């Protein structure tokens, strides 16, 4: 039962969190390009990084979305970003608009989910055969 629960949890992580994050990153592929500076560093993959850049003549400080890379970069690091022209606070690193770490985590958690699901099925079949053999004795 624990492996089934883990399989369902990983499937939910993949389908409900990481897949939408990867799609969001890809949606910014056609956004406006700008040179930015890493304003706040942290766990960028968890969405805890900020960048500062110029858009429409004003300075914007925006959060990088969940699934972004660059977590090991220091504050002040220069990078290229893509942003939505009508809302410059929606931004992603140029390097992440292909899906970034979110796409990789979607695949990894999906594969892990399948592994635990197969493990659950194998354990259930093994237990059923064992019970049947015990009844036949």
PDB file of C-alpha atoms in Angstrom:
ATOM      1  CA  UNK A   1       0.000   0.000   0.000  1.00  0.00           C
ATOM      2  CA  UNK A   2       2.855   2.395   0.717  1.00  0.00           C
ATOM      3  CA  UNK A   3       4.273   1.912  -2.767  1.00  0.00           C
ATOM      4  CA  UNK A   4       0.834   2.583  -4.289  1.00  0.00           C
ATOM      5  CA  UNK A   5       0.548   5.764  -2.239  1.00  0.00           C
ATOM      6  CA  UNK A   6       4.012   6.834  -3.346  1.00  0.00           C
ATOM      7  CA  UNK A   7       3.136   6.086  -6.981  1.00  0.00           C
ATOM      8  CA  UNK A   8       0.010   8.236  -6.727  1.00  0.00           C
ATOM      9  CA  UNK A   9       1.888  11.048  -4.986  1.00  0.00           C
ATOM     10  CA  UNK A  10       4.604  11.115  -7.645  1.00  0.00           C
ATOM     11  CA  UNK A  11       2.014  10.993 -10.425  1.00  0.00           C
ATOM     12  CA  UNK A  12       0.204  13.945  -8.854  1.00  0.00           C
ATOM     13  CA  UNK A  13       3.486  15.869  -8.519  1.00  0.00           C
ATOM     14  CA  UNK A  14       4.250  15.248 -12.165  1.00  0.00           C
ATOM     15  CA  UNK A  15       0.787  16.007 -13.553  1.00  0.00           C
ATOM     16  CA  UNK A  16      -0.366  18.804 -11.256  1.00  0.00           C
ATOM     17  CA  UNK A  17       2.826  20.707 -10.463  1.00  0.00           C
ATOM     18  CA  UNK A  18       5.752  20.024 -12.759  1.00  0.00           C
ATOM     19  CA  UNK A  19       3.909  19.647 -16.089  1.00  0.00           C
ATOM     20  CA  UNK A  20       2.100  23.015 -15.738  1.00  0.00           C
ATOM     21  CA  UNK A  21       5.395  24.637 -14.678  1.00  0.00           C
ATOM     22  CA  UNK A  22       7.142  23.260 -17.772  1.00  0.00           C
ATOM     23  CA  UNK A  23       4.290  24.453 -20.009  1.00  0.00           C
ATOM     24  CA  UNK A  24       4.501  27.924 -18.450  1.00  0.00           C
ATOM     25  CA  UNK A  25       8.219  28.108 -19.179  1.00  0.00           C
ATOM     26  CA  UNK A  26       7.674  27.027 -22.790  1.00  0.00           C
ATOM     27  CA  UNK A  27       4.898  29.628 -23.197  1.00  0.00           C
ATOM     28  CA  UNK A  28       7.486  32.372 -22.674  1.00  0.00           C
ATOM     29  CA  UNK A  29       9.577  31.182 -25.626  1.00  0.00           C
ATOM     30  CA  UNK A  30       8.100  33.921 -27.825  1.00  0.00           C
ATOM     31  CA  UNK A  31       8.297  36.638 -25.155  1.00  0.00           C
ATOM     32  CA  UNK A  32      10.368  39.812 -25.264  1.00  0.00           C
ATOM     33  CA  UNK A  33      14.070  39.355 -24.632  1.00  0.00           C
ATOM     34  CA  UNK A  34      15.992  41.405 -22.045  1.00  0.00           C
ATOM     35  CA  UNK A  35      19.302  41.367 -20.217  1.00  0.00           C
ATOM     36  CA  UNK A  36      18.756  40.845 -16.489  1.00  0.00           C
ATOM     37  CA  UNK A  37      20.686  40.610 -13.263  1.00  0.00           C
ATOM     38  CA  UNK A  38      20.021  37.959 -10.635  1.00  0.00           C
ATOM     39  CA  UNK A  39      18.544  40.063  -7.823  1.00  0.00           C
ATOM     40  CA  UNK A  40      17.840  37.347  -5.235  1.00  0.00           C
ATOM     41  CA  UNK A  41      19.303  33.870  -5.401  1.00  0.00           C
ATOM     42  CA  UNK A  42      18.048  30.771  -3.688  1.00  0.00           C
ATOM     43  CA  UNK A  43      16.282  27.591  -4.723  1.00  0.00           C
ATOM     44  CA  UNK A  44      15.358  28.703  -8.247  1.00  0.00           C
ATOM     45  CA  UNK A  45      13.834  25.308  -9.023  1.00  0.00           C
ATOM     46  CA  UNK A  46      11.318  26.003  -6.238  1.00  0.00           C
ATOM     47  CA  UNK A  47      10.661  29.535  -7.527  1.00  0.00           C
ATOM     48  CA  UNK A  48      12.705  31.427  -4.933  1.00  0.00           C
ATOM     49  CA  UNK A  49      14.867  33.560  -7.250  1.00  0.00           C
ATOM     50  CA  UNK A  50      14.293  37.081  -8.555  1.00  0.00           C
ATOM     51  CA  UNK A  51      15.740  38.988 -11.494  1.00  0.00           C
ATOM     52  CA  UNK A  52      15.970  42.726 -12.203  1.00  0.00           C
ATOM     53  CA  UNK A  53      15.774  44.092 -15.745  1.00  0.00           C
ATOM     54  CA  UNK A  54      14.536  47.028 -17.842  1.00  0.00           C
ATOM     55  CA  UNK A  55      11.167  46.684 -19.630  1.00  0.00           C
ATOM     56  CA  UNK A  56       9.297  49.544 -21.245  1.00  0.00           C
ATOM     57  CA  UNK A  57      11.619  52.137 -19.745  1.00  0.00           C
ATOM     58  CA  UNK A  58      11.181  51.022 -16.143  1.00  0.00           C
ATOM     59  CA  UNK A  59      13.078  48.688 -13.836  1.00  0.00           C
ATOM     60  CA  UNK A  60      11.235  45.473 -13.044  1.00  0.00           C
ATOM     61  CA  UNK A  61      12.015  42.991 -10.272  1.00  0.00           C
ATOM     62  CA  UNK A  62      10.282  39.702 -11.028  1.00  0.00           C
ATOM     63  CA  UNK A  63      10.198  36.213  -9.557  1.00  0.00           C
ATOM     64  CA  UNK A  64      11.540  33.385 -11.674  1.00  0.00           C
ATOM     65  CA  UNK A  65       8.890  30.658 -11.936  1.00  0.00           C
ATOM     66  CA  UNK A  66       8.984  27.191 -10.407  1.00  0.00           C
ATOM     67  CA  UNK A  67      11.215  24.944 -12.480  1.00  0.00           C
ATOM     68  CA  UNK A  68      13.835  27.592 -13.245  1.00  0.00           C
ATOM     69  CA  UNK A  69      17.487  26.725 -13.311  1.00  0.00           C
ATOM     70  CA  UNK A  70      20.424  28.825 -12.191  1.00  0.00           C
ATOM     71  CA  UNK A  71      20.164  28.168  -8.466  1.00  0.00           C
ATOM     72  CA  UNK A  72      23.919  28.060  -8.038  1.00  0.00           C
ATOM     73  CA  UNK A  73      24.413  31.491  -9.608  1.00  0.00           C
ATOM     74  CA  UNK A  74      25.440  34.353  -7.358  1.00  0.00           C
ATOM     75  CA  UNK A  75      23.499  37.573  -6.897  1.00  0.00           C
ATOM     76  CA  UNK A  76      24.572  39.992  -9.626  1.00  0.00           C
ATOM     77  CA  UNK A  77      25.009  37.314 -12.292  1.00  0.00           C
ATOM     78  CA  UNK A  78      23.962  38.581 -15.734  1.00  0.00           C
ATOM     79  CA  UNK A  79      21.502  36.468 -17.700  1.00  0.00           C
ATOM     80  CA  UNK A  80      19.063  36.734 -20.565  1.00  0.00           C
ATOM     81  CA  UNK A  81      15.352  36.519 -19.774  1.00  0.00           C
ATOM     82  CA  UNK A  82      12.101  36.360 -21.735  1.00  0.00           C
ATOM     83  CA  UNK A  83       9.034  38.196 -20.446  1.00  0.00           C
ATOM     84  CA  UNK A  84       5.459  38.887 -21.496  1.00  0.00           C
ATOM     85  CA  UNK A  85       5.245  42.394 -23.018  1.00  0.00           C
ATOM     86  CA  UNK A  86       1.880  43.118 -21.382  1.00  0.00           C
ATOM     87  CA  UNK A  87       3.055  41.866 -17.969  1.00  0.00           C
ATOM     88  CA  UNK A  88       6.844  42.065 -17.506  1.00  0.00           C
ATOM     89  CA  UNK A  89       6.593  40.418 -14.079  1.00  0.00           C
ATOM     90  CA  UNK A  90       5.930  37.114 -15.896  1.00  0.00           C
ATOM     91  CA  UNK A  91       9.482  36.164 -16.771  1.00  0.00           C
ATOM     92  CA  UNK A  92      11.733  33.146 -17.331  1.00  0.00           C
ATOM     93  CA  UNK A  93      15.404  32.630 -18.014  1.00  0.00           C
ATOM     94  CA  UNK A  94      16.185  32.245 -21.724  1.00  0.00           C
ATOM     95  CA  UNK A  95      17.896  28.953 -20.872  1.00  0.00           C
ATOM     96  CA  UNK A  96      14.658  27.618 -19.347  1.00  0.00           C
ATOM     97  CA  UNK A  97      12.108  28.405 -22.073  1.00  0.00           C
ATOM     98  CA  UNK A  98      12.546  24.878 -23.417  1.00  0.00           C
ATOM     99  CA  UNK A  99      10.979  23.549 -20.216  1.00  0.00           C
ATOM    100  CA  UNK A 100      13.947  23.855 -17.873  1.00  0.00           C
ATOM    101  CA  UNK A 101      14.258  21.757 -14.762  1.00  0.00           C
ATOM    102  CA  UNK A 102      10.488  21.426 -14.595  1.00  0.00           C
ATOM    103  CA  UNK A 103      10.474  19.300 -17.753  1.00  0.00           C
ATOM    104  CA  UNK A 104      13.201  17.060 -16.357  1.00  0.00           C
ATOM    105  CA  UNK A 105      11.382  16.671 -13.044  1.00  0.00           C
ATOM    106  CA  UNK A 106       8.121  15.905 -14.870  1.00  0.00           C
ATOM    107  CA  UNK A 107       9.787  13.002 -16.628  1.00  0.00           C
ATOM    108  CA  UNK A 108      11.665  11.794 -13.535  1.00  0.00           C
ATOM    109  CA  UNK A 109       8.640  11.843 -11.245  1.00  0.00           C
ATOM    110  CA  UNK A 110       6.518  10.206 -13.958  1.00  0.00           C
ATOM    111  CA  UNK A 111       9.043   7.383 -14.381  1.00  0.00           C
ATOM    112  CA  UNK A 112       9.339   6.966 -10.607  1.00  0.00           C
ATOM    113  CA  UNK A 113       5.540   6.841 -10.377  1.00  0.00           C
ATOM    114  CA  UNK A 114       5.417   4.071 -12.983  1.00  0.00           C
ATOM    115  CA  UNK A 115       8.158   2.180 -11.154  1.00  0.00           C
ATOM    116  CA  UNK A 116       6.238   2.210  -7.874  1.00  0.00           C
ATOM    117  CA  UNK A 117       3.007   1.298  -9.659  1.00  0.00           C
ATOM    118  CA  UNK A 118       4.686  -1.746 -11.257  1.00  0.00           C
ATOM    119  CA  UNK A 119       6.199  -2.623  -7.880  1.00  0.00           C
ATOM    120  CA  UNK A 120       2.706  -2.529  -6.349  1.00  0.00           C
ATOM    121  CA  UNK A 121       1.289  -4.770  -9.079  1.00  0.00           C
ATOM    122  CA  UNK A 122       4.138  -7.276  -8.763  1.00  0.00           C
ATOM    123  CA  UNK A 123       3.679  -7.416  -4.978  1.00  0.00           C
ATOM    124  CA  UNK A 124      -0.089  -7.919  -5.339  1.00  0.00           C
ATOM    125  CA  UNK A 125       0.365 -10.751  -7.852  1.00  0.00           C
ATOM    126  CA  UNK A 126       2.971 -12.392  -5.629  1.00  0.00           C
ATOM    127  CA  UNK A 127       0.679 -12.208  -2.583  1.00  0.00           C
ATOM    128  CA  UNK A 128      -2.293 -13.586  -4.548  1.00  0.00           C
ATOM    129  CA  UNK A 129      -0.248 -16.564  -5.799  1.00  0.00           C
ATOM    130  CA  UNK A 130       1.067 -17.232  -2.325  1.00  0.00           C
ATOM    131  CA  UNK A 131      -2.445 -17.197  -0.802  1.00  0.00           C
ATOM    132  CA  UNK A 132      -3.717 -19.487  -3.536  1.00  0.00           C
ATOM    133  CA  UNK A 133      -0.852 -21.914  -2.972  1.00  0.00           C
ATOM    134  CA  UNK A 134      -1.537 -21.881   0.796  1.00  0.00           C
ATOM    135  CA  UNK A 135      -5.244 -22.698   0.172  1.00  0.00           C
ATOM    136  CA  UNK A 136      -4.377 -25.594  -2.108  1.00  0.00           C
ATOM    137  CA  UNK A 137      -2.258 -27.262   0.558  1.00  0.00           C
TER     138      UNK A 137
END
